[in-house]
Amino acid sequence: MALQITDLVKRYPTGTEALRGVSLDIAEGEFFGLLGPNGAGKSTLIHCTTGLAQPTSGSIRVFGHDAIHDYEQARLAVGLAPQDLNLDWFLTVEESLDYHGGYFGMPRRERRERAKELLEVFSLTEKRDDRTRTLSGGMKRRLILARALMHRPRLLILDEPTAGVDVELRLELWHYVQRINAEGTTILLTTHYLEEAEQLCDRIAFINHGDIVAQGTSADLAAEYGVSSLEDAYLELVGRKELSRAHVGADAA
Ligand code: ADP
């Protein structure tokens, strides 16, 4: 298993139970989608997996390595492309990759070779000496992806990689991530675009209020909700539920 999450609970100091016993298995080589409305617990799950948040209980294994108590190996196996463009605006493109590699303990020579290779793959070679702040939006997105891949993670986590990007750039990013997956990297994607999940993902899980409520292929999910598309299944999950809650509220008033 690339990622094995068992009975994961995360309660924030505020008392919010963001994850209420989540279990999720992602096989090696899979392209897996995590879908759910705002506040469902997606970021919390990613933060627990990447060591940015401490779970309250449960276990997380990344390629068999305990990501909570023995996180060194687990951390090396995961690359995160965060939602926000958190680049250091004073570094050059090449430095951004090099520093990241250094942070993950890669020797200098290996860093240089790997950076060269990624700059080539992501069409950033000509920009390698430019400061990151001068890049176009699309180049910044590509650099975020390249940086996440720098230390050769076996599991790549993409947190809403296409939020707010135009159609052309979205298609371009899809092309890159499909290629990365085809080359063997396991991918966990969160997105609000159902079409994106449908196109890219082998399997999808719906998360809502800190629970995984359904998972399978997009056809499985449609069948589970008795509808004909992933979009309708998702609407069953969020839309109709909210409508019915409003209805109950109106009755009670
Ligand atoms: P999503 O990524 O699906 O939008 P989050 O994981 O960000 O969901 O949030 C899940 C729940 O946890 C929400 O109710 C949110 O308000 C709460 N939450 C997230 N981060 C924190 C935090 N640092 N402290 C307290 N509550 C938080």
PDB file of C-alpha atoms and ligand atoms in Angstrom:
ATOM      1  CA  MET A   1       0.000   0.000   0.000  1.00  0.00           C
ATOM      2  CA  ALA A   2       1.214   3.500  -0.815  1.00  0.00           C
ATOM      3  CA  LEU A   3      -0.972   5.065   1.855  1.00  0.00           C
ATOM      4  CA  GLN A   4      -2.821   3.254   4.579  1.00  0.00           C
ATOM      5  CA  ILE A   5      -4.861   5.374   6.960  1.00  0.00           C
ATOM      6  CA  THR A   6      -6.649   3.602   9.783  1.00  0.00           C
ATOM      7  CA  ASP A   7      -9.215   5.030  12.213  1.00  0.00           C
ATOM      8  CA  LEU A   8      -7.706   8.485  11.983  1.00  0.00           C
ATOM      9  CA  VAL A   9      -9.133  11.015  14.402  1.00  0.00           C
ATOM     10  CA  LYS A  10      -8.094  14.654  14.546  1.00  0.00           C
ATOM     11  CA  ARG A  11      -9.567  16.895  17.185  1.00  0.00           C
ATOM     12  CA  TYR A  12      -8.280  20.467  17.174  1.00  0.00           C
ATOM     13  CA  PRO A  13      -7.723  22.276  20.483  1.00  0.00           C
ATOM     14  CA  THR A  14     -10.859  24.275  19.661  1.00  0.00           C
ATOM     15  CA  GLY A  15     -12.822  21.030  20.052  1.00  0.00           C
ATOM     16  CA  THR A  16     -13.592  20.647  16.324  1.00  0.00           C
ATOM     17  CA  GLU A  17     -13.400  17.009  15.312  1.00  0.00           C
ATOM     18  CA  ALA A  18     -12.082  17.445  11.774  1.00  0.00           C
ATOM     19  CA  LEU A  19     -11.543  13.696  11.196  1.00  0.00           C
ATOM     20  CA  ARG A  20     -13.802  11.194  12.913  1.00  0.00           C
ATOM     21  CA  GLY A  21     -12.180   7.826  12.328  1.00  0.00           C
ATOM     22  CA  VAL A  22     -11.118   7.937   8.699  1.00  0.00           C
ATOM     23  CA  SER A  23      -9.811   4.769   7.059  1.00  0.00           C
ATOM     24  CA  LEU A  24      -8.436   4.874   3.535  1.00  0.00           C
ATOM     25  CA  ASP A  25      -6.151   2.640   1.487  1.00  0.00           C
ATOM     26  CA  ILE A  26      -4.388   3.837  -1.639  1.00  0.00           C
ATOM     27  CA  ALA A  27      -2.542   1.207  -3.669  1.00  0.00           C
ATOM     28  CA  GLU A  28       0.857   1.760  -5.183  1.00  0.00           C
ATOM     29  CA  GLY A  29       0.536   3.413  -8.598  1.00  0.00           C
ATOM     30  CA  GLU A  30      -3.041   4.532  -8.065  1.00  0.00           C
ATOM     31  CA  PHE A  31      -4.391   7.958  -8.970  1.00  0.00           C
ATOM     32  CA  PHE A  32      -6.763   8.630  -6.090  1.00  0.00           C
ATOM     33  CA  GLY A  33      -9.192  11.521  -5.669  1.00  0.00           C
ATOM     34  CA  LEU A  34     -10.487  12.951  -2.414  1.00  0.00           C
ATOM     35  CA  LEU A  35     -13.627  15.022  -2.868  1.00  0.00           C
ATOM     36  CA  GLY A  36     -15.721  16.864  -0.360  1.00  0.00           C
ATOM     37  CA  PRO A  37     -17.186  20.267   0.459  1.00  0.00           C
ATOM     38  CA  ASN A  38     -15.282  22.989   2.321  1.00  0.00           C
ATOM     39  CA  GLY A  39     -14.675  22.032   5.920  1.00  0.00           C
ATOM     40  CA  ALA A  40     -15.012  18.293   5.205  1.00  0.00           C
ATOM     41  CA  GLY A  41     -11.519  17.506   6.501  1.00  0.00           C
ATOM     42  CA  LYS A  42      -9.428  17.214   3.322  1.00  0.00           C
ATOM     43  CA  SER A  43      -6.670  19.611   4.378  1.00  0.00           C
ATOM     44  CA  THR A  44      -6.541  18.086   7.832  1.00  0.00           C
ATOM     45  CA  LEU A  45      -6.062  14.642   6.307  1.00  0.00           C
ATOM     46  CA  ILE A  46      -3.253  15.942   4.090  1.00  0.00           C
ATOM     47  CA  HIS A  47      -1.628  17.793   6.974  1.00  0.00           C
ATOM     48  CA  CYS A  48      -1.673  14.672   9.139  1.00  0.00           C
ATOM     49  CA  THR A  49      -0.136  12.634   6.286  1.00  0.00           C
ATOM     50  CA  THR A  50       2.637  15.145   5.647  1.00  0.00           C
ATOM     51  CA  GLY A  51       3.462  15.727   9.321  1.00  0.00           C
ATOM     52  CA  LEU A  52       2.087  19.274   9.431  1.00  0.00           C
ATOM     53  CA  ALA A  53      -0.574  18.275  11.961  1.00  0.00           C
ATOM     54  CA  GLN A  54      -0.477  15.750  14.794  1.00  0.00           C
ATOM     55  CA  PRO A  55      -3.410  13.304  14.719  1.00  0.00           C
ATOM     56  CA  THR A  56      -5.328  12.679  17.929  1.00  0.00           C
ATOM     57  CA  SER A  57      -5.437   8.912  17.317  1.00  0.00           C
ATOM     58  CA  GLY A  58      -5.254   6.312  14.579  1.00  0.00           C
ATOM     59  CA  SER A  59      -2.437   5.355  12.253  1.00  0.00           C
ATOM     60  CA  ILE A  60      -0.947   6.472   8.947  1.00  0.00           C
ATOM     61  CA  ARG A  61       1.455   4.329   6.977  1.00  0.00           C
ATOM     62  CA  VAL A  62       3.261   5.536   3.874  1.00  0.00           C
ATOM     63  CA  PHE A  63       4.719   2.595   1.952  1.00  0.00           C
ATOM     64  CA  GLY A  64       4.689   0.747   5.261  1.00  0.00           C
ATOM     65  CA  HIS A  65       6.474   3.488   7.220  1.00  0.00           C
ATOM     66  CA  ASP A  66       4.701   4.858  10.267  1.00  0.00           C
ATOM     67  CA  ALA A  67       4.075   8.508   9.412  1.00  0.00           C
ATOM     68  CA  ILE A  68       3.262   9.501  12.989  1.00  0.00           C
ATOM     69  CA  HIS A  69       5.890   7.907  15.228  1.00  0.00           C
ATOM     70  CA  ASP A  70       8.693   7.123  12.800  1.00  0.00           C
ATOM     71  CA  TYR A  71       8.091   9.838  10.272  1.00  0.00           C
ATOM     72  CA  GLU A  72      11.567  10.213   8.748  1.00  0.00           C
ATOM     73  CA  GLN A  73      11.127   7.567   6.029  1.00  0.00           C
ATOM     74  CA  ALA A  74       7.475   8.428   5.522  1.00  0.00           C
ATOM     75  CA  ARG A  75       8.335  12.086   5.042  1.00  0.00           C
ATOM     76  CA  LEU A  76      10.911  11.247   2.355  1.00  0.00           C
ATOM     77  CA  ALA A  77       8.334   9.220   0.463  1.00  0.00           C
ATOM     78  CA  VAL A  78       5.798  12.057   0.192  1.00  0.00           C
ATOM     79  CA  GLY A  79       5.839  15.140  -2.002  1.00  0.00           C
ATOM     80  CA  LEU A  80       3.268  17.867  -1.451  1.00  0.00           C
ATOM     81  CA  ALA A  81       2.152  20.404  -4.023  1.00  0.00           C
ATOM     82  CA  PRO A  82       0.176  22.774  -1.813  1.00  0.00           C
ATOM     83  CA  GLN A  83      -2.831  24.769  -2.834  1.00  0.00           C
ATOM     84  CA  ASP A  84      -1.207  28.157  -2.298  1.00  0.00           C
ATOM     85  CA  LEU A  85       1.804  29.197  -4.380  1.00  0.00           C
ATOM     86  CA  ASN A  86       4.167  29.173  -1.408  1.00  0.00           C
ATOM     87  CA  LEU A  87       7.369  29.885  -3.331  1.00  0.00           C
ATOM     88  CA  ASP A  88      10.187  31.964  -1.932  1.00  0.00           C
ATOM     89  CA  TRP A  89       9.967  35.043  -4.160  1.00  0.00           C
ATOM     90  CA  PHE A  90      13.636  35.952  -3.684  1.00  0.00           C
ATOM     91  CA  LEU A  91      15.011  32.658  -4.956  1.00  0.00           C
ATOM     92  CA  THR A  92      15.592  31.773  -8.568  1.00  0.00           C
ATOM     93  CA  VAL A  93      13.741  28.885 -10.135  1.00  0.00           C
ATOM     94  CA  GLU A  94      16.767  26.610  -9.907  1.00  0.00           C
ATOM     95  CA  GLU A  95      17.509  27.647  -6.309  1.00  0.00           C
ATOM     96  CA  SER A  96      13.938  26.795  -5.319  1.00  0.00           C
ATOM     97  CA  LEU A  97      14.513  23.232  -6.444  1.00  0.00           C
ATOM     98  CA  ASP A  98      18.023  23.059  -5.031  1.00  0.00           C
ATOM     99  CA  TYR A  99      17.024  24.287  -1.548  1.00  0.00           C
ATOM    100  CA  HIS A 100      14.152  21.848  -1.438  1.00  0.00           C
ATOM    101  CA  GLY A 101      16.509  18.987  -2.343  1.00  0.00           C
ATOM    102  CA  GLY A 102      18.909  20.150   0.351  1.00  0.00           C
ATOM    103  CA  TYR A 103      16.109  20.143   2.889  1.00  0.00           C
ATOM    104  CA  PHE A 104      15.467  16.511   1.998  1.00  0.00           C
ATOM    105  CA  GLY A 105      19.141  15.626   2.383  1.00  0.00           C
ATOM    106  CA  MET A 106      20.049  15.158  -1.269  1.00  0.00           C
ATOM    107  CA  PRO A 107      23.754  15.556  -2.037  1.00  0.00           C
ATOM    108  CA  ARG A 108      24.745  18.555  -4.162  1.00  0.00           C
ATOM    109  CA  ARG A 109      25.525  16.729  -7.341  1.00  0.00           C
ATOM    110  CA  GLU A 110      22.307  14.747  -7.245  1.00  0.00           C
ATOM    111  CA  ARG A 111      20.377  17.962  -6.609  1.00  0.00           C
ATOM    112  CA  ARG A 112      21.931  19.590  -9.628  1.00  0.00           C
ATOM    113  CA  GLU A 113      21.139  16.631 -11.892  1.00  0.00           C
ATOM    114  CA  ARG A 114      17.620  16.245 -10.612  1.00  0.00           C
ATOM    115  CA  ALA A 115      16.887  19.984 -10.937  1.00  0.00           C
ATOM    116  CA  LYS A 116      18.172  19.949 -14.515  1.00  0.00           C
ATOM    117  CA  GLU A 117      15.952  17.021 -15.372  1.00  0.00           C
ATOM    118  CA  LEU A 118      12.837  18.604 -13.804  1.00  0.00           C
ATOM    119  CA  LEU A 119      13.454  22.008 -15.391  1.00  0.00           C
ATOM    120  CA  GLU A 120      13.495  20.198 -18.706  1.00  0.00           C
ATOM    121  CA  VAL A 121      10.336  18.175 -18.012  1.00  0.00           C
ATOM    122  CA  PHE A 122       8.395  21.251 -16.894  1.00  0.00           C
ATOM    123  CA  SER A 123       9.725  23.535 -19.658  1.00  0.00           C
ATOM    124  CA  LEU A 124      11.449  25.846 -17.162  1.00  0.00           C
ATOM    125  CA  THR A 125      15.050  25.491 -18.335  1.00  0.00           C
ATOM    126  CA  GLU A 126      15.134  28.945 -19.882  1.00  0.00           C
ATOM    127  CA  LYS A 127      13.787  30.431 -16.662  1.00  0.00           C
ATOM    128  CA  ARG A 128      16.185  28.709 -14.301  1.00  0.00           C
ATOM    129  CA  ASP A 129      18.020  31.919 -13.290  1.00  0.00           C
ATOM    130  CA  ASP A 130      14.878  34.036 -13.016  1.00  0.00           C
ATOM    131  CA  ARG A 131      13.420  34.968  -9.652  1.00  0.00           C
ATOM    132  CA  THR A 132      10.245  33.060  -8.925  1.00  0.00           C
ATOM    133  CA  ARG A 133       8.242  36.278  -8.486  1.00  0.00           C
ATOM    134  CA  THR A 134       8.760  37.111 -12.157  1.00  0.00           C
ATOM    135  CA  LEU A 135       7.182  33.876 -13.421  1.00  0.00           C
ATOM    136  CA  SER A 136       3.746  33.680 -15.015  1.00  0.00           C
ATOM    137  CA  GLY A 137       0.978  31.930 -13.091  1.00  0.00           C
ATOM    138  CA  GLY A 138       1.386  28.799 -15.183  1.00  0.00           C
ATOM    139  CA  MET A 139       5.134  28.680 -14.607  1.00  0.00           C
ATOM    140  CA  LYS A 140       4.626  29.083 -10.856  1.00  0.00           C
ATOM    141  CA  ARG A 141       2.239  26.122 -10.885  1.00  0.00           C
ATOM    142  CA  ARG A 142       4.735  24.044 -12.841  1.00  0.00           C
ATOM    143  CA  LEU A 143       7.525  24.987 -10.460  1.00  0.00           C
ATOM    144  CA  ILE A 144       5.394  23.969  -7.458  1.00  0.00           C
ATOM    145  CA  LEU A 145       4.949  20.566  -9.110  1.00  0.00           C
ATOM    146  CA  ALA A 146       8.642  20.259  -9.975  1.00  0.00           C
ATOM    147  CA  ARG A 147       9.607  21.173  -6.420  1.00  0.00           C
ATOM    148  CA  ALA A 148       7.237  18.562  -4.965  1.00  0.00           C
ATOM    149  CA  LEU A 149       8.934  15.947  -7.168  1.00  0.00           C
ATOM    150  CA  MET A 150      12.508  17.042  -6.469  1.00  0.00           C
ATOM    151  CA  HIS A 151      13.291  14.393  -3.828  1.00  0.00           C
ATOM    152  CA  ARG A 152      11.661  11.661  -5.928  1.00  0.00           C
ATOM    153  CA  PRO A 153       8.651  11.014  -3.688  1.00  0.00           C
ATOM    154  CA  ARG A 154       6.748   7.810  -4.389  1.00  0.00           C
ATOM    155  CA  LEU A 155       3.503   9.471  -3.259  1.00  0.00           C
ATOM    156  CA  LEU A 156       2.597  12.881  -4.637  1.00  0.00           C
ATOM    157  CA  ILE A 157      -0.154  14.843  -2.920  1.00  0.00           C
ATOM    158  CA  LEU A 158      -1.827  17.490  -5.059  1.00  0.00           C
ATOM    159  CA  ASP A 159      -3.988  19.832  -3.023  1.00  0.00           C
ATOM    160  CA  GLU A 160      -6.369  21.562  -5.432  1.00  0.00           C
ATOM    161  CA  PRO A 161      -3.679  22.038  -8.076  1.00  0.00           C
ATOM    162  CA  THR A 162      -6.019  23.688 -10.538  1.00  0.00           C
ATOM    163  CA  ALA A 163      -8.049  25.952  -8.240  1.00  0.00           C
ATOM    164  CA  GLY A 164      -8.718  29.186 -10.080  1.00  0.00           C
ATOM    165  CA  VAL A 165      -6.590  28.389 -13.146  1.00  0.00           C
ATOM    166  CA  ASP A 166      -7.858  28.832 -16.698  1.00  0.00           C
ATOM    167  CA  VAL A 167      -8.886  25.944 -18.925  1.00  0.00           C
ATOM    168  CA  GLU A 168      -5.668  25.864 -20.926  1.00  0.00           C
ATOM    169  CA  LEU A 169      -3.434  25.693 -17.898  1.00  0.00           C
ATOM    170  CA  ARG A 170      -5.692  23.097 -16.326  1.00  0.00           C
ATOM    171  CA  LEU A 171      -5.301  20.834 -19.348  1.00  0.00           C
ATOM    172  CA  GLU A 172      -1.560  21.398 -19.291  1.00  0.00           C
ATOM    173  CA  LEU A 173      -1.340  20.468 -15.610  1.00  0.00           C
ATOM    174  CA  TRP A 174      -3.472  17.361 -16.233  1.00  0.00           C
ATOM    175  CA  HIS A 175      -1.020  16.306 -18.895  1.00  0.00           C
ATOM    176  CA  TYR A 176       1.889  16.607 -16.453  1.00  0.00           C
ATOM    177  CA  VAL A 177       0.250  14.769 -13.583  1.00  0.00           C
ATOM    178  CA  GLN A 178      -0.940  11.965 -15.850  1.00  0.00           C
ATOM    179  CA  ARG A 179       2.598  11.554 -17.072  1.00  0.00           C
ATOM    180  CA  ILE A 180       3.970  11.490 -13.505  1.00  0.00           C
ATOM    181  CA  ASN A 181       1.410   8.843 -12.587  1.00  0.00           C
ATOM    182  CA  ALA A 182       2.158   6.792 -15.719  1.00  0.00           C
ATOM    183  CA  GLU A 183       5.798   6.770 -14.667  1.00  0.00           C
ATOM    184  CA  GLY A 184       4.842   5.065 -11.411  1.00  0.00           C
ATOM    185  CA  THR A 185       4.185   7.800  -8.868  1.00  0.00           C
ATOM    186  CA  THR A 186       1.103   7.277  -6.722  1.00  0.00           C
ATOM    187  CA  ILE A 187      -1.106  10.357  -6.606  1.00  0.00           C
ATOM    188  CA  LEU A 188      -3.577  11.691  -4.066  1.00  0.00           C
ATOM    189  CA  LEU A 189      -5.552  14.587  -5.514  1.00  0.00           C
ATOM    190  CA  THR A 190      -8.038  16.889  -3.857  1.00  0.00           C
ATOM    191  CA  THR A 191     -10.163  18.967  -6.145  1.00  0.00           C
ATOM    192  CA  HIS A 192     -13.478  20.747  -6.391  1.00  0.00           C
ATOM    193  CA  TYR A 193     -13.722  19.960 -10.086  1.00  0.00           C
ATOM    194  CA  LEU A 194     -15.709  16.766 -10.583  1.00  0.00           C
ATOM    195  CA  GLU A 195     -14.728  16.595 -14.221  1.00  0.00           C
ATOM    196  CA  GLU A 196     -11.097  16.630 -13.185  1.00  0.00           C
ATOM    197  CA  ALA A 197     -11.594  13.788 -10.721  1.00  0.00           C
ATOM    198  CA  GLU A 198     -13.535  11.801 -13.300  1.00  0.00           C
ATOM    199  CA  GLN A 199     -10.863  12.252 -15.973  1.00  0.00           C
ATOM    200  CA  LEU A 200      -7.835  11.591 -13.833  1.00  0.00           C
ATOM    201  CA  CYS A 201      -8.680   9.319 -10.934  1.00  0.00           C
ATOM    202  CA  ASP A 202      -8.780   5.521 -10.795  1.00  0.00           C
ATOM    203  CA  ARG A 203     -10.740   5.720  -7.565  1.00  0.00           C
ATOM    204  CA  ILE A 204     -12.417   8.500  -5.624  1.00  0.00           C
ATOM    205  CA  ALA A 205     -13.498   8.913  -2.010  1.00  0.00           C
ATOM    206  CA  PHE A 206     -16.174  11.316  -0.793  1.00  0.00           C
ATOM    207  CA  ILE A 207     -15.387  12.896   2.539  1.00  0.00           C
ATOM    208  CA  ASN A 208     -17.985  14.830   4.509  1.00  0.00           C
ATOM    209  CA  HIS A 209     -17.969  16.063   8.115  1.00  0.00           C
ATOM    210  CA  GLY A 210     -14.740  14.199   8.808  1.00  0.00           C
ATOM    211  CA  ASP A 211     -15.940  10.809   7.541  1.00  0.00           C
ATOM    212  CA  ILE A 212     -15.321   8.905   4.322  1.00  0.00           C
ATOM    213  CA  VAL A 213     -18.885   8.315   3.224  1.00  0.00           C
ATOM    214  CA  ALA A 214     -18.345   6.488  -0.072  1.00  0.00           C
ATOM    215  CA  GLN A 215     -15.511   5.353  -2.303  1.00  0.00           C
ATOM    216  CA  GLY A 216     -14.875   3.551  -5.560  1.00  0.00           C
ATOM    217  CA  THR A 217     -14.610   4.309  -9.255  1.00  0.00           C
ATOM    218  CA  SER A 218     -16.738   7.145 -10.502  1.00  0.00           C
ATOM    219  CA  ALA A 219     -19.184   4.516 -11.856  1.00  0.00           C
ATOM    220  CA  ASP A 220     -19.273   2.810  -8.418  1.00  0.00           C
ATOM    221  CA  LEU A 221     -20.102   6.128  -6.758  1.00  0.00           C
ATOM    222  CA  ALA A 222     -22.866   6.909  -9.233  1.00  0.00           C
ATOM    223  CA  ALA A 223     -24.331   3.416  -8.685  1.00  0.00           C
ATOM    224  CA  GLU A 224     -24.089   3.770  -4.915  1.00  0.00           C
ATOM    225  CA  TYR A 225     -26.182   6.931  -5.007  1.00  0.00           C
ATOM    226  CA  GLY A 226     -28.523   5.552  -7.666  1.00  0.00           C
ATOM    227  CA  VAL A 227     -27.619   8.232 -10.211  1.00  0.00           C
ATOM    228  CA  SER A 228     -25.881   8.237 -13.574  1.00  0.00           C
ATOM    229  CA  SER A 229     -22.818  10.459 -13.062  1.00  0.00           C
ATOM    230  CA  LEU A 230     -20.178  11.406 -10.544  1.00  0.00           C
ATOM    231  CA  GLU A 231     -21.563  14.939 -10.507  1.00  0.00           C
ATOM    232  CA  ASP A 232     -25.041  13.734  -9.557  1.00  0.00           C
ATOM    233  CA  ALA A 233     -23.534  11.476  -6.884  1.00  0.00           C
ATOM    234  CA  TYR A 234     -21.679  14.467  -5.453  1.00  0.00           C
ATOM    235  CA  LEU A 235     -24.854  16.552  -5.500  1.00  0.00           C
ATOM    236  CA  GLU A 236     -26.564  13.776  -3.590  1.00  0.00           C
ATOM    237  CA  LEU A 237     -23.774  14.015  -1.049  1.00  0.00           C
ATOM    238  CA  VAL A 238     -23.794  17.792  -0.595  1.00  0.00           C
ATOM    239  CA  GLY A 239     -26.677  19.465  -2.401  1.00  0.00           C
ATOM    240  CA  ARG A 240     -29.659  17.327  -1.584  1.00  0.00           C
ATOM    241  CA  LYS A 241     -28.544  16.823   1.994  1.00  0.00           C
ATOM    242  CA  GLU A 242     -28.418  20.555   2.503  1.00  0.00           C
ATOM    243  CA  LEU A 243     -31.791  20.957   0.829  1.00  0.00           C
ATOM    244  CA  SER A 244     -33.335  18.315   3.030  1.00  0.00           C
ATOM    245  CA  ARG A 245     -31.820  19.901   6.129  1.00  0.00           C
ATOM    246  CA  ALA A 246     -33.298  23.269   5.126  1.00  0.00           C
ATOM    247  CA  HIS A 247     -36.601  21.509   4.622  1.00  0.00           C
ATOM    248  CA  VAL A 248     -36.520  19.927   8.082  1.00  0.00           C
ATOM    249  CA  GLY A 249     -35.634  23.340   9.513  1.00  0.00           C
ATOM    250  CA  ALA A 250     -38.616  24.929   7.754  1.00  0.00           C
ATOM    251  CA  ASP A 251     -40.936  22.210   9.066  1.00  0.00           C
ATOM    252  CA  ALA A 252     -39.673  22.647  12.591  1.00  0.00           C
ATOM    253  CA  ALA A 253     -40.135  26.416  12.537  1.00  0.00           C
TER     254      ALA A 253
HETATM  255  P1  ADP B   1     -11.310  21.057   4.016  1.00  0.00           P
HETATM  256  O1  ADP B   1      -9.867  21.026   3.656  1.00  0.00           O
HETATM  257  O2  ADP B   1     -12.069  19.861   3.513  1.00  0.00           O
HETATM  258  O3  ADP B   1     -11.983  22.336   3.629  1.00  0.00           O
HETATM  259  P2  ADP B   1     -10.358  21.270   6.753  1.00  0.00           P
HETATM  260  O4  ADP B   1      -9.550  20.060   7.033  1.00  0.00           O
HETATM  261  O5  ADP B   1      -9.647  22.537   6.463  1.00  0.00           O
HETATM  262  O6  ADP B   1     -11.440  20.946   5.613  1.00  0.00           O
HETATM  263  O7  ADP B   1     -11.311  21.569   8.012  1.00  0.00           O
HETATM  264  C1  ADP B   1     -12.046  20.555   8.684  1.00  0.00           C
HETATM  265  C2  ADP B   1     -12.649  21.169   9.939  1.00  0.00           C
HETATM  266  O8  ADP B   1     -11.605  21.457  10.872  1.00  0.00           O
HETATM  267  C3  ADP B   1     -13.392  22.467   9.712  1.00  0.00           C
HETATM  268  O9  ADP B   1     -14.490  22.501  10.596  1.00  0.00           O
HETATM  269  C4  ADP B   1     -12.361  23.518  10.079  1.00  0.00           C
HETATM  270  O10 ADP B   1     -12.993  24.697  10.531  1.00  0.00           O
HETATM  271  C5  ADP B   1     -11.602  22.833  11.199  1.00  0.00           C
HETATM  272  N1  ADP B   1     -10.185  23.273  11.276  1.00  0.00           N
HETATM  273  C6  ADP B   1      -9.256  23.211  10.299  1.00  0.00           C
HETATM  274  N2  ADP B   1      -8.061  23.653  10.727  1.00  0.00           N
HETATM  275  C7  ADP B   1      -8.228  24.011  12.022  1.00  0.00           C
HETATM  276  C8  ADP B   1      -7.361  24.534  13.040  1.00  0.00           C
HETATM  277  N3  ADP B   1      -6.082  24.772  12.814  1.00  0.00           N
HETATM  278  N4  ADP B   1      -7.905  24.767  14.258  1.00  0.00           N
HETATM  279  C9  ADP B   1      -9.204  24.519  14.501  1.00  0.00           C
HETATM  280  N5  ADP B   1     -10.068  24.008  13.600  1.00  0.00           N
HETATM  281  C10 ADP B   1      -9.595  23.761  12.369  1.00  0.00           C
END
